[in-house]
Amino acid sequence: MPSRYKGAHFPGATMFAVALLALLLVAACGKPDRKIEETAPAESPVAADETPEAPTAQKRIEFTNYIETGDLAALKKRGIIRFTTFSSPLGEQLPRSAIVTQRHIELATALAKKLKLEAVWVDAESPSHAIALVEDGSADIIADNLTVTEEREKLLNFTQPLMHIEQKLVTGTRGPDIDDLQKLRDVKLLVLEGTTHVDTAKRLIKENPDANITLQEVPYNDDLDALMDLVNEKPDQASILDSNEAEGMREYRDDMRIGASVSEKENIAWGLRKDSKRLLTTINNYLTRNLVTERTDRITDWKEIKKSGLIRFLTYNGPTTYFLWKGVLMGFDYDLAKAFADKHKLQLQVIVVPYDESLIDWLKAGRGDFAGASTTITDVRKEQGITFTSSYMETPEQVISNNKRPPIEKVQDLSGRTLTLRPFSSFLPTAEAIRESGIDVEIKTAPPGMSISQIFNMIADGLLDATIADTGQVKIEASLQPNLVAGTVLGDPKPQGWMVVTKNWHLLQNLNKFIEEFRQTKQYQRKYAAYFEPDKRFTQRIRARVIPGQDLSPFDELVKDSSLNYDFDWRLVVAQMWQESNFNPKAVSPVGAQGLMQLMPATAEEMGFPPPVFEPDRNIQAGVKYLNWVRDRFDPTLPTVNKLWFTLASYNAGYGHLLDAQRLAEQLGLDPNVWFDNVEVAMLKLAEPQYFKKARYGYVRGSEPVQYVRKISNLYKAYVDVATGDVSVRPPAQAGNRPRKTCKRFGCP
């Protein structure tokens, strides 16, 4: 995981902790002394080729961190409340079953709003550092996954518990026996320094002097996957994690075992200074009113949902439903479900159903209140005991094939061709109807584990002929993979909707009313375009003008200045800028990224440039600074050229997805330190359920970062040949075929 900048920031939106995940855009941080701009909440972003409306008037305030040891009255006098956190701001894991609102960061933000105070976040390197910041008056509240201990209670006041946990032994699949403490022998415990787990490990060693238990403190890093990778390297190693962390990891990792508890039940709570008694009482009262607890599996109707303040949504982690992109939770179904929850002032709990299990079965078992994942409304599904809402989208079916084969421009062109479809696919009846009409088309059923993304990839590689998919998905895939071509549309659009159990008629009425009203808004139209229409900037196939002796862009001098500060080849940044925005400083992507370097607003603020960031100079400075921030996340021993490609892929898709791709590459026998023909292969596979269900950051449309890096690298090479300037990195003449070198994230030789 990325290390934290030291300083203060105003929160955007990000995900937080393994079992206490809050939805935010990427949390913002920067230098301690800087200006903060506040703007009114923006409407949904306009298309990339449109000119955005003029930004609203901005209110500027200055923030310089200070020492304050007073109580609530002192905070109100300053107008600021400072929260500190030791978790990473960029790239938390994909929330699969935890409540994604009303936890840590959103609870803290809402508290600040209630108190009419400005929320500022101060970064800490570890739990012990966070405690020191609060003690010396550099922060006011630790709002993080902080365990209450007797020693810490001597230093801080703690709020009422947010949850209860135990410390657990964890190890790899070939690790030692950790199920019984009496049998724990010849074990090295790898434990994160600065945590309560160190004290627990020392206690185990003291209580078992003859068991040959040793301790190695690992530098604090909240990338628990890297810790588990390190544990897995040797069969005599284990670690200690909080139970919520361990259970969260086990949702997607099958190479770890959870063993015996090594502590009593412990509380997770927020920490405050000892003398902040009024603030403590205020927070406890607030948490009592607002803390949402998990519900057991049961079928509930609208009245009970409203009373609880929580609604549960069952879905799949996938390309149009629910996924993590650039640190932001996204998905058409997710966005609509969140809008529905917000309208009714409900907390949204997203529960990700395993890809090989049925949404309907989980819904009927009471594990959620409503369900959907671009689900086509069919009589077969209705007969299983569920009811569909009104349709929130209609989409036709379309053929997609390899562009090296004859095009399939009309249904008759399917004669002599082969359609490969997933088992039980809703497209199978369409294919069978075509064959029954007299067209000689062969229908093959893919193996049960094969996903539609894998079928697309195999068609692009020439291994399969063609398939059928929803039109939106066909258009997106054809725009991202040059070897794919969209073919004929088949039949009328089919409706898609959410599902509820049949007796939940009141919930159904409210969902229907929301869908019918929301479909009439511009916000709905923009969301639809964002997920189902190709991004005009990204799919631009026209090469940038490359003329020797002339400027590469209208912004060359600005790019040179910023690139020099961070030791980047300015020509690379120009190539990236073309790919991001086609040199349009007013560009806004469908998901809200702004300007030449297409920065998410919260990421720009993270870099110390509060949005909006349409001014070319500020946008370029923020973009290059972020590019450098991403590059610094990688091990310094990583070969320079590959670090560059990894940086670009992370800039596009998010650092977390790159970590997943590196880990998967190693599992596949590929080089995790080489992008071309290695990690890019793994990135493509992360669009397939058999791989992304075991990835910390879940599904990623892998073809997008793969094409992004390839297009920028090709344009960069062209720029290098025609433009002069200092070159810090020169692209290789040929990708791939580099010597293999594996370097773990917790230290390299």
Short mmCIF file of C-alpha atoms in Angstrom, two decimals, residues 396-403 405-414 417 419 456 459 465-471 473-475 477-478 483-491:
data_model
loop_
_atom_site.label_atom_id
_atom_site.label_comp_id
_atom_site.label_asym_id
_atom_site.label_seq_id
_atom_site.Cartn_x
_atom_site.Cartn_y
_atom_site.Cartn_z
CA PRO A 396 -30.45 -5.08 -27.29
CA GLU A 397 -28.20 -8.05 -27.90
CA GLN A 398 -25.34 -7.80 -30.38
CA VAL A 399 -22.77 -10.03 -32.01
CA ILE A 400 -19.05 -9.38 -31.53
CA SER A 401 -16.28 -11.12 -33.45
CA ASN A 402 -12.63 -10.92 -34.50
CA ASN A 403 -11.91 -8.25 -37.13
CA ARG A 405 -12.74 -12.76 -39.97
CA PRO A 406 -15.54 -11.66 -42.34
CA PRO A 407 -17.80 -9.10 -40.63
CA ILE A 408 -21.18 -10.19 -39.26
CA GLU A 409 -23.30 -7.27 -40.46
CA LYS A 410 -26.63 -9.11 -40.68
CA VAL A 411 -28.09 -12.23 -39.12
CA GLN A 412 -27.53 -14.25 -42.30
CA ASP A 413 -23.77 -13.67 -41.96
CA LEU A 414 -23.80 -16.04 -38.97
CA ARG A 417 -19.89 -19.24 -37.94
CA LEU A 419 -21.09 -18.60 -31.33
CA PHE A 456 -13.99 -11.49 -25.34
CA ILE A 459 -12.09 -13.80 -29.55
CA ASP A 465 -15.02 -16.95 -33.46
CA ALA A 466 -17.85 -14.85 -32.02
CA THR A 467 -20.31 -14.41 -29.17
CA ILE A 468 -23.42 -12.44 -28.19
CA ALA A 469 -23.51 -9.79 -25.46
CA ASP A 470 -25.40 -6.68 -24.46
CA THR A 471 -24.85 -3.81 -26.89
CA GLN A 473 -20.69 -4.14 -23.36
CA VAL A 474 -20.01 -4.90 -27.02
CA LYS A 475 -19.35 -1.24 -27.84
CA GLU A 477 -14.99 -3.94 -25.57
CA ALA A 478 -14.73 -3.22 -29.29
CA ASN A 483 -9.07 -6.96 -32.72
CA LEU A 484 -12.75 -6.94 -31.80
CA VAL A 485 -15.51 -5.64 -34.08
CA ALA A 486 -19.17 -5.09 -33.26
CA GLY A 487 -21.61 -6.91 -35.51
CA THR A 488 -25.33 -7.07 -36.11
CA VAL A 489 -27.87 -6.17 -33.44
CA LEU A 490 -30.24 -9.03 -32.64
CA GLY A 491 -33.87 -8.30 -31.90
#
